[in-house]
Amino acid sequence: MKKAKENKSLIRIGVSIPSDLIRVFDKYRRKRQYNNRSEAIRDLIREKLVEQEWEKEIQGQEVIAIITYVYDHHQRELVGSIIDIQHDSPNNVIVSQHVHLDHHNCLEVVIVHGEPDGLHNLANKLKSLRGVKHCQLTMTTTGISIS
Ligand code: NI
């Protein structure tokens, strides 16, 4: 069989980015010692793709994860909705911790376990609530596969 030719040629692409986003990105890039935007963008793309690959590998397996979100507790009916969502997934939620950040904002950290798809659904439900400002799902191994 003929060996596939390795393609390392560079392709230039044009991307439109809002000016305030590129300002924040440039700050990020300088802080991480990137001399140009291209390499910083390439690394971000690689990071995301590796993450996706890993998620494909662990599909169907039990994982443990942390869902972190910040929300305004003055938002009408939001606290009730958050509690309802957690109660609808009693087999996933292990523990949740609440921190009152300031007059308006609360931080919650929920430790969950289960299959990646189910945990994504749970995090997406929380993320889509009006008043939830930031929501992040971080998955890791249960430790069984680490020797
Ligand atoms: Ni609070």
JSON list of C-alpha atoms and ligand atoms in Angstrom, two decimals:
[
{"chain": "A", "resi": 1, "resn": "MET", "atom": "CA", "xyz": [0.00, 0.00, 0.00]},
{"chain": "A", "resi": 2, "resn": "LYS", "atom": "CA", "xyz": [1.23, 3.44, -0.88]},
{"chain": "A", "resi": 3, "resn": "LYS", "atom": "CA", "xyz": [2.06, 5.55, 2.13]},
{"chain": "A", "resi": 4, "resn": "ALA", "atom": "CA", "xyz": [-0.16, 8.61, 2.44]},
{"chain": "A", "resi": 5, "resn": "LYS", "atom": "CA", "xyz": [1.78, 11.76, 1.67]},
{"chain": "A", "resi": 6, "resn": "GLU", "atom": "CA", "xyz": [2.08, 13.97, 4.69]},
{"chain": "A", "resi": 7, "resn": "ASN", "atom": "CA", "xyz": [0.55, 17.36, 4.04]},
{"chain": "A", "resi": 8, "resn": "LYS", "atom": "CA", "xyz": [2.18, 20.07, 6.06]},
{"chain": "A", "resi": 9, "resn": "SER", "atom": "CA", "xyz": [1.47, 22.96, 3.71]},
{"chain": "A", "resi": 10, "resn": "LEU", "atom": "CA", "xyz": [0.00, 26.04, 5.29]},
{"chain": "A", "resi": 11, "resn": "ILE", "atom": "CA", "xyz": [-3.29, 27.47, 4.15]},
{"chain": "A", "resi": 12, "resn": "ARG", "atom": "CA", "xyz": [-4.13, 31.11, 4.75]},
{"chain": "A", "resi": 13, "resn": "ILE", "atom": "CA", "xyz": [-7.67, 31.83, 5.87]},
{"chain": "A", "resi": 14, "resn": "GLY", "atom": "CA", "xyz": [-9.44, 35.11, 6.52]},
{"chain": "A", "resi": 15, "resn": "VAL", "atom": "CA", "xyz": [-11.50, 35.30, 9.69]},
{"chain": "A", "resi": 16, "resn": "SER", "atom": "CA", "xyz": [-13.71, 38.18, 10.80]},
{"chain": "A", "resi": 17, "resn": "ILE", "atom": "CA", "xyz": [-13.47, 38.80, 14.54]},
{"chain": "A", "resi": 18, "resn": "PRO", "atom": "CA", "xyz": [-15.15, 41.57, 16.56]},
{"chain": "A", "resi": 19, "resn": "SER", "atom": "CA", "xyz": [-12.59, 44.20, 17.66]},
{"chain": "A", "resi": 20, "resn": "ASP", "atom": "CA", "xyz": [-13.22, 43.81, 21.39]},
{"chain": "A", "resi": 21, "resn": "LEU", "atom": "CA", "xyz": [-12.76, 40.03, 21.10]},
{"chain": "A", "resi": 22, "resn": "ILE", "atom": "CA", "xyz": [-9.43, 40.42, 19.29]},
{"chain": "A", "resi": 23, "resn": "ARG", "atom": "CA", "xyz": [-8.25, 42.92, 21.96]},
{"chain": "A", "resi": 24, "resn": "VAL", "atom": "CA", "xyz": [-8.93, 40.36, 24.69]},
{"chain": "A", "resi": 25, "resn": "PHE", "atom": "CA", "xyz": [-7.36, 37.63, 22.55]},
{"chain": "A", "resi": 26, "resn": "ASP", "atom": "CA", "xyz": [-4.18, 39.72, 22.01]},
{"chain": "A", "resi": 27, "resn": "LYS", "atom": "CA", "xyz": [-3.86, 40.16, 25.75]},
{"chain": "A", "resi": 28, "resn": "TYR", "atom": "CA", "xyz": [-4.21, 36.38, 26.18]},
{"chain": "A", "resi": 29, "resn": "ARG", "atom": "CA", "xyz": [-1.64, 35.79, 23.41]},
{"chain": "A", "resi": 30, "resn": "ARG", "atom": "CA", "xyz": [0.98, 38.18, 24.87]},
{"chain": "A", "resi": 31, "resn": "LYS", "atom": "CA", "xyz": [0.56, 36.74, 28.34]},
{"chain": "A", "resi": 32, "resn": "ARG", "atom": "CA", "xyz": [1.33, 33.27, 26.94]},
{"chain": "A", "resi": 33, "resn": "GLN", "atom": "CA", "xyz": [4.39, 34.50, 25.03]},
{"chain": "A", "resi": 34, "resn": "TYR", "atom": "CA", "xyz": [2.99, 34.01, 21.52]},
{"chain": "A", "resi": 35, "resn": "ASN", "atom": "CA", "xyz": [4.76, 36.37, 19.08]},
{"chain": "A", "resi": 36, "resn": "ASN", "atom": "CA", "xyz": [1.98, 36.17, 16.52]},
{"chain": "A", "resi": 37, "resn": "ARG", "atom": "CA", "xyz": [-1.70, 35.44, 16.37]},
{"chain": "A", "resi": 38, "resn": "SER", "atom": "CA", "xyz": [-1.39, 32.48, 14.00]},
{"chain": "A", "resi": 39, "resn": "GLU", "atom": "CA", "xyz": [0.40, 30.14, 16.39]},
{"chain": "A", "resi": 40, "resn": "ALA", "atom": "CA", "xyz": [-1.89, 31.10, 19.27]},
{"chain": "A", "resi": 41, "resn": "ILE", "atom": "CA", "xyz": [-4.96, 30.37, 17.15]},
{"chain": "A", "resi": 42, "resn": "ARG", "atom": "CA", "xyz": [-3.48, 27.08, 15.90]},
{"chain": "A", "resi": 43, "resn": "ASP", "atom": "CA", "xyz": [-2.87, 25.95, 19.49]},
{"chain": "A", "resi": 44, "resn": "LEU", "atom": "CA", "xyz": [-6.43, 26.84, 20.52]},
{"chain": "A", "resi": 45, "resn": "ILE", "atom": "CA", "xyz": [-7.81, 24.83, 17.61]},
{"chain": "A", "resi": 46, "resn": "ARG", "atom": "CA", "xyz": [-5.58, 21.84, 18.48]},
{"chain": "A", "resi": 47, "resn": "GLU", "atom": "CA", "xyz": [-6.63, 22.04, 22.13]},
{"chain": "A", "resi": 48, "resn": "LYS", "atom": "CA", "xyz": [-10.32, 21.92, 21.17]},
{"chain": "A", "resi": 49, "resn": "LEU", "atom": "CA", "xyz": [-9.80, 19.03, 18.74]},
{"chain": "A", "resi": 50, "resn": "VAL", "atom": "CA", "xyz": [-7.85, 16.98, 21.30]},
{"chain": "A", "resi": 51, "resn": "GLU", "atom": "CA", "xyz": [-10.67, 17.55, 23.78]},
{"chain": "A", "resi": 52, "resn": "GLN", "atom": "CA", "xyz": [-13.20, 16.34, 21.21]},
{"chain": "A", "resi": 53, "resn": "GLU", "atom": "CA", "xyz": [-11.12, 13.26, 20.40]},
{"chain": "A", "resi": 54, "resn": "TRP", "atom": "CA", "xyz": [-10.90, 12.41, 24.07]},
{"chain": "A", "resi": 55, "resn": "GLU", "atom": "CA", "xyz": [-14.66, 12.79, 24.46]},
{"chain": "A", "resi": 56, "resn": "LYS", "atom": "CA", "xyz": [-15.21, 10.38, 21.57]},
{"chain": "A", "resi": 57, "resn": "GLU", "atom": "CA", "xyz": [-12.94, 7.82, 23.27]},
{"chain": "A", "resi": 58, "resn": "ILE", "atom": "CA", "xyz": [-14.77, 8.00, 26.57]},
{"chain": "A", "resi": 59, "resn": "GLN", "atom": "CA", "xyz": [-18.26, 7.85, 25.04]},
{"chain": "A", "resi": 60, "resn": "GLY", "atom": "CA", "xyz": [-20.40, 5.35, 26.95]},
{"chain": "A", "resi": 61, "resn": "GLN", "atom": "CA", "xyz": [-18.00, 5.22, 29.88]},
{"chain": "A", "resi": 62, "resn": "GLU", "atom": "CA", "xyz": [-18.64, 6.48, 33.36]},
{"chain": "A", "resi": 63, "resn": "VAL", "atom": "CA", "xyz": [-16.86, 9.76, 34.00]},
{"chain": "A", "resi": 64, "resn": "ILE", "atom": "CA", "xyz": [-16.81, 12.25, 36.81]},
{"chain": "A", "resi": 65, "resn": "ALA", "atom": "CA", "xyz": [-17.24, 15.95, 36.11]},
{"chain": "A", "resi": 66, "resn": "ILE", "atom": "CA", "xyz": [-17.59, 19.38, 37.62]},
{"chain": "A", "resi": 67, "resn": "ILE", "atom": "CA", "xyz": [-20.21, 21.86, 36.45]},
{"chain": "A", "resi": 68, "resn": "THR", "atom": "CA", "xyz": [-19.42, 25.43, 37.49]},
{"chain": "A", "resi": 69, "resn": "TYR", "atom": "CA", "xyz": [-21.77, 28.33, 36.92]},
{"chain": "A", "resi": 70, "resn": "VAL", "atom": "CA", "xyz": [-22.37, 31.90, 38.02]},
{"chain": "A", "resi": 71, "resn": "TYR", "atom": "CA", "xyz": [-25.87, 33.32, 38.14]},
{"chain": "A", "resi": 72, "resn": "ASP", "atom": "CA", "xyz": [-27.90, 36.26, 39.36]},
{"chain": "A", "resi": 73, "resn": "HIS", "atom": "CA", "xyz": [-30.18, 34.97, 42.10]},
{"chain": "A", "resi": 74, "resn": "HIS", "atom": "CA", "xyz": [-32.50, 37.99, 41.63]},
{"chain": "A", "resi": 75, "resn": "GLN", "atom": "CA", "xyz": [-33.51, 36.63, 38.21]},
{"chain": "A", "resi": 76, "resn": "ARG", "atom": "CA", "xyz": [-37.15, 35.54, 38.57]},
{"chain": "A", "resi": 77, "resn": "GLU", "atom": "CA", "xyz": [-37.69, 31.80, 39.04]},
{"chain": "A", "resi": 78, "resn": "LEU", "atom": "CA", "xyz": [-34.04, 31.02, 38.28]},
{"chain": "A", "resi": 79, "resn": "VAL", "atom": "CA", "xyz": [-33.15, 29.46, 41.64]},
{"chain": "A", "resi": 80, "resn": "GLY", "atom": "CA", "xyz": [-36.20, 27.17, 41.40]},
{"chain": "A", "resi": 81, "resn": "SER", "atom": "CA", "xyz": [-35.30, 26.12, 37.87]},
{"chain": "A", "resi": 82, "resn": "ILE", "atom": "CA", "xyz": [-31.72, 25.30, 38.88]},
{"chain": "A", "resi": 83, "resn": "ILE", "atom": "CA", "xyz": [-32.96, 23.17, 41.79]},
{"chain": "A", "resi": 84, "resn": "ASP", "atom": "CA", "xyz": [-35.53, 21.42, 39.55]},
{"chain": "A", "resi": 85, "resn": "ILE", "atom": "CA", "xyz": [-32.86, 20.54, 36.96]},
{"chain": "A", "resi": 86, "resn": "GLN", "atom": "CA", "xyz": [-30.61, 19.07, 39.66]},
{"chain": "A", "resi": 87, "resn": "HIS", "atom": "CA", "xyz": [-33.52, 17.09, 41.18]},
{"chain": "A", "resi": 88, "resn": "ASP", "atom": "CA", "xyz": [-34.37, 15.69, 37.73]},
{"chain": "A", "resi": 89, "resn": "SER", "atom": "CA", "xyz": [-30.92, 14.04, 37.63]},
{"chain": "A", "resi": 90, "resn": "PRO", "atom": "CA", "xyz": [-30.51, 12.45, 41.09]},
{"chain": "A", "resi": 91, "resn": "ASN", "atom": "CA", "xyz": [-28.37, 9.67, 39.63]},
{"chain": "A", "resi": 92, "resn": "ASN", "atom": "CA", "xyz": [-25.86, 12.17, 38.25]},
{"chain": "A", "resi": 93, "resn": "VAL", "atom": "CA", "xyz": [-25.56, 14.77, 40.99]},
{"chain": "A", "resi": 94, "resn": "ILE", "atom": "CA", "xyz": [-23.18, 13.83, 43.80]},
{"chain": "A", "resi": 95, "resn": "VAL", "atom": "CA", "xyz": [-22.90, 17.15, 45.62]},
{"chain": "A", "resi": 96, "resn": "SER", "atom": "CA", "xyz": [-23.43, 20.85, 44.99]},
{"chain": "A", "resi": 97, "resn": "GLN", "atom": "CA", "xyz": [-21.81, 23.76, 46.73]},
{"chain": "A", "resi": 98, "resn": "HIS", "atom": "CA", "xyz": [-23.13, 27.31, 46.74]},
{"chain": "A", "resi": 99, "resn": "VAL", "atom": "CA", "xyz": [-21.09, 30.49, 47.26]},
{"chain": "A", "resi": 100, "resn": "HIS", "atom": "CA", "xyz": [-22.67, 33.97, 47.58]},
{"chain": "A", "resi": 101, "resn": "LEU", "atom": "CA", "xyz": [-20.23, 36.11, 45.56]},
{"chain": "A", "resi": 102, "resn": "ASP", "atom": "CA", "xyz": [-21.81, 39.53, 46.01]},
{"chain": "A", "resi": 103, "resn": "HIS", "atom": "CA", "xyz": [-25.24, 41.16, 46.30]},
{"chain": "A", "resi": 104, "resn": "HIS", "atom": "CA", "xyz": [-26.40, 39.71, 42.96]},
{"chain": "A", "resi": 105, "resn": "ASN", "atom": "CA", "xyz": [-24.15, 36.83, 41.99]},
{"chain": "A", "resi": 106, "resn": "CYS", "atom": "CA", "xyz": [-23.91, 33.28, 43.20]},
{"chain": "A", "resi": 107, "resn": "LEU", "atom": "CA", "xyz": [-21.39, 30.62, 42.23]},
{"chain": "A", "resi": 108, "resn": "GLU", "atom": "CA", "xyz": [-22.34, 26.97, 42.24]},
{"chain": "A", "resi": 109, "resn": "VAL", "atom": "CA", "xyz": [-20.06, 24.00, 41.80]},
{"chain": "A", "resi": 110, "resn": "VAL", "atom": "CA", "xyz": [-21.80, 20.69, 41.17]},
{"chain": "A", "resi": 111, "resn": "ILE", "atom": "CA", "xyz": [-19.90, 17.42, 41.17]},
{"chain": "A", "resi": 112, "resn": "VAL", "atom": "CA", "xyz": [-21.61, 14.90, 38.90]},
{"chain": "A", "resi": 113, "resn": "HIS", "atom": "CA", "xyz": [-20.98, 11.45, 37.45]},
{"chain": "A", "resi": 114, "resn": "GLY", "atom": "CA", "xyz": [-22.40, 9.44, 34.58]},
{"chain": "A", "resi": 115, "resn": "GLU", "atom": "CA", "xyz": [-22.00, 9.09, 30.82]},
{"chain": "A", "resi": 116, "resn": "PRO", "atom": "CA", "xyz": [-20.61, 12.12, 28.93]},
{"chain": "A", "resi": 117, "resn": "ASP", "atom": "CA", "xyz": [-23.79, 12.67, 26.88]},
{"chain": "A", "resi": 118, "resn": "GLY", "atom": "CA", "xyz": [-25.98, 12.87, 29.95]},
{"chain": "A", "resi": 119, "resn": "LEU", "atom": "CA", "xyz": [-23.59, 15.26, 31.68]},
{"chain": "A", "resi": 120, "resn": "HIS", "atom": "CA", "xyz": [-23.47, 17.50, 28.59]},
{"chain": "A", "resi": 121, "resn": "ASN", "atom": "CA", "xyz": [-27.28, 17.60, 28.58]},
{"chain": "A", "resi": 122, "resn": "LEU", "atom": "CA", "xyz": [-27.36, 18.52, 32.24]},
{"chain": "A", "resi": 123, "resn": "ALA", "atom": "CA", "xyz": [-24.78, 21.30, 31.79]},
{"chain": "A", "resi": 124, "resn": "ASN", "atom": "CA", "xyz": [-26.58, 22.60, 28.67]},
{"chain": "A", "resi": 125, "resn": "LYS", "atom": "CA", "xyz": [-29.88, 22.82, 30.54]},
{"chain": "A", "resi": 126, "resn": "LEU", "atom": "CA", "xyz": [-28.23, 24.94, 33.23]},
{"chain": "A", "resi": 127, "resn": "LYS", "atom": "CA", "xyz": [-26.34, 27.06, 30.66]},
{"chain": "A", "resi": 128, "resn": "SER", "atom": "CA", "xyz": [-29.49, 27.89, 28.71]},
{"chain": "A", "resi": 129, "resn": "LEU", "atom": "CA", "xyz": [-31.33, 29.33, 31.72]},
{"chain": "A", "resi": 130, "resn": "ARG", "atom": "CA", "xyz": [-31.83, 33.08, 31.61]},
{"chain": "A", "resi": 131, "resn": "GLY", "atom": "CA", "xyz": [-29.62, 34.68, 34.27]},
{"chain": "A", "resi": 132, "resn": "VAL", "atom": "CA", "xyz": [-26.89, 32.01, 34.16]},
{"chain": "A", "resi": 133, "resn": "LYS", "atom": "CA", "xyz": [-23.89, 34.07, 33.07]},
{"chain": "A", "resi": 134, "resn": "HIS", "atom": "CA", "xyz": [-21.21, 31.46, 32.73]},
{"chain": "A", "resi": 135, "resn": "CYS", "atom": "CA", "xyz": [-21.43, 27.69, 32.83]},
{"chain": "A", "resi": 136, "resn": "GLN", "atom": "CA", "xyz": [-18.60, 25.26, 32.30]},
{"chain": "A", "resi": 137, "resn": "LEU", "atom": "CA", "xyz": [-18.46, 21.47, 32.28]},
{"chain": "A", "resi": 138, "resn": "THR", "atom": "CA", "xyz": [-15.10, 19.89, 33.04]},
{"chain": "A", "resi": 139, "resn": "MET", "atom": "CA", "xyz": [-14.91, 16.13, 32.68]},
{"chain": "A", "resi": 140, "resn": "THR", "atom": "CA", "xyz": [-12.24, 13.90, 34.09]},
{"chain": "A", "resi": 141, "resn": "THR", "atom": "CA", "xyz": [-11.70, 10.22, 34.70]},
{"chain": "A", "resi": 142, "resn": "THR", "atom": "CA", "xyz": [-13.16, 8.34, 37.65]},
{"chain": "A", "resi": 143, "resn": "GLY", "atom": "CA", "xyz": [-9.62, 7.10, 38.23]},
{"chain": "A", "resi": 144, "resn": "ILE", "atom": "CA", "xyz": [-10.34, 3.46, 37.29]},
{"chain": "A", "resi": 145, "resn": "SER", "atom": "CA", "xyz": [-8.44, 3.75, 34.00]},
{"chain": "A", "resi": 146, "resn": "ILE", "atom": "CA", "xyz": [-5.37, 5.36, 35.58]},
{"chain": "A", "resi": 147, "resn": "SER", "atom": "CA", "xyz": [-2.85, 2.77, 36.69]},
{"chain": "B", "resi": 1, "resn": "NI", "atom": "NI", "xyz": [-26.07, 32.96, 46.73]}
]
